[in-house]
Tab-separated table of C-alpha atoms in Angstrom:
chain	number	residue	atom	x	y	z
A	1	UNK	CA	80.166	98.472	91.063
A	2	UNK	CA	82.579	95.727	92.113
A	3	UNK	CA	85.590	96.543	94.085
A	4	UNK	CA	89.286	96.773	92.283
A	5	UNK	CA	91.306	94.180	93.126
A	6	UNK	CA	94.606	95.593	93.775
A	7	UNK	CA	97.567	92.585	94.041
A	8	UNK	CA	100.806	93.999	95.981
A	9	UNK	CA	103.969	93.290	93.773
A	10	UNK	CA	106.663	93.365	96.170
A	11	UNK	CA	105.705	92.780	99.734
A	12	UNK	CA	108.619	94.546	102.352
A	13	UNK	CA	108.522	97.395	105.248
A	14	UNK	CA	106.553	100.142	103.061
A	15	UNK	CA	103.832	97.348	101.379
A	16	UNK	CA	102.886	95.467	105.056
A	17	UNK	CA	102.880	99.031	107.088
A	18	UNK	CA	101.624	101.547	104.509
A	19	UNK	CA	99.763	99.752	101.776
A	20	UNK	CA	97.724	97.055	103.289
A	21	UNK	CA	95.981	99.527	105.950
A	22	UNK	CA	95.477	101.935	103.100
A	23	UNK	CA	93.723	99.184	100.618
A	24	UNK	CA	91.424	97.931	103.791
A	25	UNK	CA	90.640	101.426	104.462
A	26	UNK	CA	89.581	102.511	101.066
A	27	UNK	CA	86.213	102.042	100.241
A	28	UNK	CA	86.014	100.413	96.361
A	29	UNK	CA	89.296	98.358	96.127
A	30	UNK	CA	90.473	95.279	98.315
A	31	UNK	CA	93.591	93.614	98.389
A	32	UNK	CA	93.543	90.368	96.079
A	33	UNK	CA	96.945	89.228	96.273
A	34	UNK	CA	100.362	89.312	97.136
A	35	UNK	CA	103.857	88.793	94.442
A	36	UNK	CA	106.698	88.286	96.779
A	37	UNK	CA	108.949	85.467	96.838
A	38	UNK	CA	110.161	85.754	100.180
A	39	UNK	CA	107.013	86.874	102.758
A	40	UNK	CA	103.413	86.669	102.865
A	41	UNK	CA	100.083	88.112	104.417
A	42	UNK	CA	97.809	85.631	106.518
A	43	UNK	CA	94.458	85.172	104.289
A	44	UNK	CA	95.908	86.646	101.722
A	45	UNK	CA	96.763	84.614	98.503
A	46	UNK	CA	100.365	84.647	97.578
A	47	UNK	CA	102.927	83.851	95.058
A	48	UNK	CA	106.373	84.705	94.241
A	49	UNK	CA	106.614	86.803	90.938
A	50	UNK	CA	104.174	89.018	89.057
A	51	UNK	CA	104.318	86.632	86.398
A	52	UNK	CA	103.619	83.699	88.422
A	53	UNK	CA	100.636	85.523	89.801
A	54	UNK	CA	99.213	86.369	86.048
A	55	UNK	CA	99.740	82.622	85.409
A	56	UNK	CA	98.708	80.886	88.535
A	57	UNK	CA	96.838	84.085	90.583
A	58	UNK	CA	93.530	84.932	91.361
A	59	UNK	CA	91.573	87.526	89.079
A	60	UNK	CA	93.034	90.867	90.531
A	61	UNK	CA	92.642	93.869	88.117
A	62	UNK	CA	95.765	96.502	89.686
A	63	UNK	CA	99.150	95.959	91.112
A	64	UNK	CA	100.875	98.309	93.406
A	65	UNK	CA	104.787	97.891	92.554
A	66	UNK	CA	106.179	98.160	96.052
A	67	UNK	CA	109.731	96.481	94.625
A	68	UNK	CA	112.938	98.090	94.361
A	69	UNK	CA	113.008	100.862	91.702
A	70	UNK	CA	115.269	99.144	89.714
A	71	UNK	CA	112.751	96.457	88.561
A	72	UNK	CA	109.791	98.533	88.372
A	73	UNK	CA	110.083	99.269	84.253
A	74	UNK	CA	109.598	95.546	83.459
A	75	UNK	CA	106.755	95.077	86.316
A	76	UNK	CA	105.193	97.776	84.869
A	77	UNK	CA	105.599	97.411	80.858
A	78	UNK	CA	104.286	93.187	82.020
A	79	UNK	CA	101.106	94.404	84.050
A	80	UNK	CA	100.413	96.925	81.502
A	81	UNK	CA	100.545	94.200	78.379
A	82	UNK	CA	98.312	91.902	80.440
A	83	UNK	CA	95.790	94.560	80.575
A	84	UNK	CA	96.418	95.841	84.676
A	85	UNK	CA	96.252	99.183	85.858
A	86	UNK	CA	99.344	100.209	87.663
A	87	UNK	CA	100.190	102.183	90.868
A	88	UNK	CA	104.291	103.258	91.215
A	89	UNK	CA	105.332	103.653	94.394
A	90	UNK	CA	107.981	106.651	94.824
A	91	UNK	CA	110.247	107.158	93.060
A	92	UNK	CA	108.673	105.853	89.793
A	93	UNK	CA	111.787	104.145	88.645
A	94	UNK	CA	114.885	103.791	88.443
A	95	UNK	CA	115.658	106.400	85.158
A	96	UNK	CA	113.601	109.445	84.037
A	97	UNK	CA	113.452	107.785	80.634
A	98	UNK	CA	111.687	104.490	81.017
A	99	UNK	CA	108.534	106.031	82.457
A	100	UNK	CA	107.854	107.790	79.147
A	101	UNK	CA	107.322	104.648	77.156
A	102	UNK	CA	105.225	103.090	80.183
A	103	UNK	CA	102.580	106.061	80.030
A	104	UNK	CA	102.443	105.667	76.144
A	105	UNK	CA	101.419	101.826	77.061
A	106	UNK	CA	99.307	102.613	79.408
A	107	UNK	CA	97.623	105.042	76.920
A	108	UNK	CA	97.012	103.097	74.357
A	109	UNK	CA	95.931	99.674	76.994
A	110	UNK	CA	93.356	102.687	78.280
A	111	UNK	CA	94.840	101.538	81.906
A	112	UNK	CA	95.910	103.719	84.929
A	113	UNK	CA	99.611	104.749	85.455
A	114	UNK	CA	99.795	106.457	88.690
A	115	UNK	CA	103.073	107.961	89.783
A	116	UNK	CA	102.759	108.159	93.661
A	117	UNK	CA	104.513	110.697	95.795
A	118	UNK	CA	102.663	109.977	99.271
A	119	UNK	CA	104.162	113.395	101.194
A	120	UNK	CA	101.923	115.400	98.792
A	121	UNK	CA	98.762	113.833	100.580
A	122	UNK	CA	99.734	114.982	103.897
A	123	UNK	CA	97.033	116.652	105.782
A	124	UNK	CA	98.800	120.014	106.171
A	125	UNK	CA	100.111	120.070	102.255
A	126	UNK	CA	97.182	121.517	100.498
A	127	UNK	CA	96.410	123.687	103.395
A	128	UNK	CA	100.076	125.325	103.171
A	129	UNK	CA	99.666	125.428	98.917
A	130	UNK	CA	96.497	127.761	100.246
A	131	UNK	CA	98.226	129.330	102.556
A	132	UNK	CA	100.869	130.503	100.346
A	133	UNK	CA	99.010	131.556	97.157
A	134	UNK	CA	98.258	134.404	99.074
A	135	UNK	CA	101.907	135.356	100.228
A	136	UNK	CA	105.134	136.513	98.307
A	137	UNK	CA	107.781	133.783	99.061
A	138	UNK	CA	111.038	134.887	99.458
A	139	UNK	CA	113.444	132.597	101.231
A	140	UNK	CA	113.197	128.265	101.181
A	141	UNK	CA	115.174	126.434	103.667
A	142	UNK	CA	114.549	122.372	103.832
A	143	UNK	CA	116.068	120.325	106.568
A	144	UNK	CA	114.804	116.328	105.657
A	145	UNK	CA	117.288	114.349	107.615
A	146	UNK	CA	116.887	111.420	109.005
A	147	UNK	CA	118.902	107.507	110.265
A	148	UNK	CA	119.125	104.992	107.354
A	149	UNK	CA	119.259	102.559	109.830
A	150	UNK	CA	115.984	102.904	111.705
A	151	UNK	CA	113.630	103.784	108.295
A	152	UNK	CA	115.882	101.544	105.698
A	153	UNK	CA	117.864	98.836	107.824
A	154	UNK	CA	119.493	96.413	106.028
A	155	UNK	CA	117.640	97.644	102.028
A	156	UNK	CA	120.767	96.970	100.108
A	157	UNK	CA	119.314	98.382	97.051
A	158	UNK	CA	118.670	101.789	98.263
A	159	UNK	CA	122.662	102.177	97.958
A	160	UNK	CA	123.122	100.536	94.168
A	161	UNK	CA	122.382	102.027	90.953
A	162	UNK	CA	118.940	103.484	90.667
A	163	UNK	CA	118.399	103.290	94.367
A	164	UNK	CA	118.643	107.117	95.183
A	165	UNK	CA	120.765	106.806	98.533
A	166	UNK	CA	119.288	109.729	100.890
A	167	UNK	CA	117.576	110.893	97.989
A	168	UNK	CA	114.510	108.200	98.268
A	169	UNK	CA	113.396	110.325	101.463
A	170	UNK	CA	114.816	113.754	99.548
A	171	UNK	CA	112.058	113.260	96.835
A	172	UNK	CA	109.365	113.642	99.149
A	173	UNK	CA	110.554	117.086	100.208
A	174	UNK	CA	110.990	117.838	96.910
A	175	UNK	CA	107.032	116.356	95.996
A	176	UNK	CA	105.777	118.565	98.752
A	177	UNK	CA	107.838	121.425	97.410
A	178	UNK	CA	106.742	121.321	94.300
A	179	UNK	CA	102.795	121.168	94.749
A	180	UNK	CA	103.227	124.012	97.021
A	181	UNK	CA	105.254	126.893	94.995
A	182	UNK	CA	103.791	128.532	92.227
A	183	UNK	CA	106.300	128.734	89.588
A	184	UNK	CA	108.409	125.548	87.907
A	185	UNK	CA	111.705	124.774	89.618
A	186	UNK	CA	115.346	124.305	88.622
A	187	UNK	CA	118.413	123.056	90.302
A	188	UNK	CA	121.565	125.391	90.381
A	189	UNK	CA	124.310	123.532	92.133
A	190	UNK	CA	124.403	120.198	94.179
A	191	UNK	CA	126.974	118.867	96.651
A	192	UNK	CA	126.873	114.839	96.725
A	193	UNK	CA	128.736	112.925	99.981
A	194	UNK	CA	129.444	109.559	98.930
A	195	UNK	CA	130.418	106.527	100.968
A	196	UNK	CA	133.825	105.082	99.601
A	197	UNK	CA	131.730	101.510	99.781
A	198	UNK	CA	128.416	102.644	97.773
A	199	UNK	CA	127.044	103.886	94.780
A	200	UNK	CA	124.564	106.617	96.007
A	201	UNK	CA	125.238	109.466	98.396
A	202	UNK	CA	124.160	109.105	102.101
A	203	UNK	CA	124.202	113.149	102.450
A	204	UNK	CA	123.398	116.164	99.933
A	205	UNK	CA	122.868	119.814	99.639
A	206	UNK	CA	120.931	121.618	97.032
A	207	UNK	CA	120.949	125.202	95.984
A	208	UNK	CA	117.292	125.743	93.693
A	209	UNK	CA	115.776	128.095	92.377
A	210	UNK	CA	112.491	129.699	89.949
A	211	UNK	CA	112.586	132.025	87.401
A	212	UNK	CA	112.253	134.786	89.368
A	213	UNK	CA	115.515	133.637	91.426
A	214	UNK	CA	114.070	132.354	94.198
A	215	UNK	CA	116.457	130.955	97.332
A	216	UNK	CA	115.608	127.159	98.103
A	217	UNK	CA	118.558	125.361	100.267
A	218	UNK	CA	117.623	122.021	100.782
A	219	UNK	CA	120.051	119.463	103.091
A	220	UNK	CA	118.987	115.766	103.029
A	221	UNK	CA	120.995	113.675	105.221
A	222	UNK	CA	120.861	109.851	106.054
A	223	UNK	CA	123.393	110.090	109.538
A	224	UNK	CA	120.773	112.405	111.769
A	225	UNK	CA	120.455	110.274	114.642
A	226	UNK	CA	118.667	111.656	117.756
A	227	UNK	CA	115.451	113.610	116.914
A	228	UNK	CA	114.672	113.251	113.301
A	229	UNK	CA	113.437	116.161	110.805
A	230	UNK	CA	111.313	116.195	108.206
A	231	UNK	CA	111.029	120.076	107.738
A	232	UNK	CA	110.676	122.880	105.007
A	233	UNK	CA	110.780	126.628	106.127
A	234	UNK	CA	109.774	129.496	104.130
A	235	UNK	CA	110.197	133.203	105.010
A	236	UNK	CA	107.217	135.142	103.569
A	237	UNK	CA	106.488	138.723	103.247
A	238	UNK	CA	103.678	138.231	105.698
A	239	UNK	CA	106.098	136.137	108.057
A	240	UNK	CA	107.591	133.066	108.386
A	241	UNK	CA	105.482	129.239	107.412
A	242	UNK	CA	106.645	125.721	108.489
A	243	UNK	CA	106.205	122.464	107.217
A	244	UNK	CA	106.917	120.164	109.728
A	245	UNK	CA	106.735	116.483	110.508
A	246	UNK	CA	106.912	115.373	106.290
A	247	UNK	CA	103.697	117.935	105.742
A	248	UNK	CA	101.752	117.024	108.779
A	249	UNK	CA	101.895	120.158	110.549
A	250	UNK	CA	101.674	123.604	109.464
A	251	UNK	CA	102.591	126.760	111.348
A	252	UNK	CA	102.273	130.883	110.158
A	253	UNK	CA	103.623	133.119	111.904
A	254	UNK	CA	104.404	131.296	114.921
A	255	UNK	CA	100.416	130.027	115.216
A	256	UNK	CA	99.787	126.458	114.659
A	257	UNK	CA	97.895	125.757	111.897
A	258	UNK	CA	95.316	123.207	112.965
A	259	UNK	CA	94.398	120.662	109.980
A	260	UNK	CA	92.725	117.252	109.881
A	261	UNK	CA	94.528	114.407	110.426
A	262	UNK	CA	94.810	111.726	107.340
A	263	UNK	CA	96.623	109.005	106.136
A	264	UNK	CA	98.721	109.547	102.932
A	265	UNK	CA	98.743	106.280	101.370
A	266	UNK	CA	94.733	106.027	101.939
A	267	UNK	CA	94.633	109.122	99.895
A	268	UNK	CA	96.562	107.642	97.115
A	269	UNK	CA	94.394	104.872	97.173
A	270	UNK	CA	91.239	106.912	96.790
A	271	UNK	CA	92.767	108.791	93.179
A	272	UNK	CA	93.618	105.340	92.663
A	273	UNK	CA	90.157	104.192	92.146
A	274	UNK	CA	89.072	107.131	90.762
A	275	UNK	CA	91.552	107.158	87.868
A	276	UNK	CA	90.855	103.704	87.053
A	277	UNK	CA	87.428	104.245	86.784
A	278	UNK	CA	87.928	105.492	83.456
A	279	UNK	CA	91.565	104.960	82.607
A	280	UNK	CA	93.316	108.033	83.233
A	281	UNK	CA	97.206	108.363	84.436
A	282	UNK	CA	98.761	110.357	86.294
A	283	UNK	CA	102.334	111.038	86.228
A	284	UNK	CA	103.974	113.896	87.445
A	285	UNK	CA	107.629	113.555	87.179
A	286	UNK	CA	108.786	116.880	88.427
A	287	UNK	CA	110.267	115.425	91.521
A	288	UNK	CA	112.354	112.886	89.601
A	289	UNK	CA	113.333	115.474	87.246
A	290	UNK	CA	115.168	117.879	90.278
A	291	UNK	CA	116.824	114.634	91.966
A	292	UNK	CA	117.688	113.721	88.344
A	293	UNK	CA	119.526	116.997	87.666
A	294	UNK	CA	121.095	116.866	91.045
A	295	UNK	CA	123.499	114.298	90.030
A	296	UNK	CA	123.915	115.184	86.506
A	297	UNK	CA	125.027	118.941	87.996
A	298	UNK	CA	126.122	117.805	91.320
A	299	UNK	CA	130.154	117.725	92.694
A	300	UNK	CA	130.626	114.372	94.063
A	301	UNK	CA	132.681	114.066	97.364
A	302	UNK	CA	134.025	110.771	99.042
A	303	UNK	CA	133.505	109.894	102.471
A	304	UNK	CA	133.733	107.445	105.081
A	305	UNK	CA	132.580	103.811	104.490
A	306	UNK	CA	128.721	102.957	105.246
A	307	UNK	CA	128.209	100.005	107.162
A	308	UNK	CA	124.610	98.782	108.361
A	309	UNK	CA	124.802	97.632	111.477
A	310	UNK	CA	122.361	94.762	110.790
């Protein structure tokens, strides 16, 4: 069976250090081509725009939209109409609403849309989903927090419209989240910190909650300089579990948890090819949905101006 050939739409930090080991590494797909007007990859064949590469490309049969959120409906809806399976990076778009008409595309094209949320295929995730099917939950605390400046310097877009401020890290506590508890979430009140010079908060706190009420208290904060965390704690009635390090560690009861190291984007790449293989998508939105009802429910404050220092 020949290999997919996946072309990289979009080619910044997250395509050169996360997607182009994880394509190499993957057994059935290689990396055709690259859609980015501004950098390139040494033996790689490259052009500027999606459009230019259907035109002017090699034969490549997948892209991976690394691009801003903002832009990914019309990559999307244009690699779908040419007959191209498609891979979202996180968060699928920009709005909840335009990723409803891009699965019924993809439907009807019979082509892959895969929603991505990378933190899900951290080593110690499924382990702690295990873990906890045997427990009764009764407290969530999540501490994601982390410096803009060393994991986003100088991303302009991250802070417009559609960009998700500290939100685009948020969603992968949320993703993890998620997968691991049993019952459907909801959000019950949100507190949004605002830089005076930007359009999407640089700080947040979420109350959540199930049906059966309950806690989750979830701080996301782009200004944590110092030692950076990436941490969701739950108090069980069999004693306390920790997700640490995004999902790559996992501790019970003050015993770590030993689990097999693996990369996440690899393991996107792997349902990748299998979905294409006959079509399939694979959305989940229920991250977008919480971060979505966030701001609709959340009370916006002001703060101090954010200026990247590069």
């Amino acid at each position: 069976m020949s290999p997919l050939r996946i072309a990289i739409v979009g080619f910044g930090k997250i395509a050169r250090d996360q997607h182009v080991p994880a394509i190499a590494a993957t057994e059935g797909a290689v990396l055709a081509a690259v859609a980015s007007p501004n950098t390139s990859l040494a033996g790689v064949p490259q052009v500027a725009t999606l459009e230019e590469l259907l035109r002017n490309g090699p034969p490549f049969d997948a892209v991976a939209l690394c691009t801003p959120p903002q832009v990914r409906r019309d990559q999307a809806a244009i690699a779908l109409a040419a007959g191209k399976h498609v891979l979202l990076e996180k968060p699928p778009g920009a709005m909840l609403s335009e990723i409803g008409p891009l699965l019924t595309a993809a439907v009807a094209a019979r082509r892959t849309l895969f929603a991505t949320w990378h933190s899900r295929v951290a080593p110690a995730v499924e382990p702690a989903r295990l873990l906890l099917a045997g427990r009764r939950i009764t407290a969530v605390r999540i501490s994601w927090k982390e410096d803009v400046r060393v994991w986003h310097p100088g991303q302009a877009w991250i802070w417009q419209p559609g960009g998700l401020g500290v939100f685009d890290p948020g969603i992968n506590a949320l993703s993890i989240l998620t997968r691991i508890l049993p019952q459907p979430l909801f959000v019950t009140s949100a507190d949004l910190a605002f830089p005076a010079n930007r359009d999407a908060p640089i700080a947040a706190t979420l109350r959540l909650a199930d049906a059966a009420g309950l806690p989750i208290f979830a701080e996301f904060d782009f200004r944590q300089t110092g030692p950076q965390s990436w941490d969701i704690h739950l108090d069980t009635d069999q004693g306390p579990v920790i997700l640490s390090s995004g999902g790559a560690k996992l501790s019970a009861g003050g015993v770590q948890h030993v689990v097999a190291a693996a990369a996440e984007y690899a393991g996107l790449y792997r349902r990748f090819v299998e979905l294409t293989a006959t079509g399939e998508p694979d959305v989940d939105l229920t991250p977008f949905q919480l971060v979505a009802d966030a701001f609709l429910l959340g009370h916006r404050r002001t703060v101090e101006p954010f200026e990247d220092a590069t």
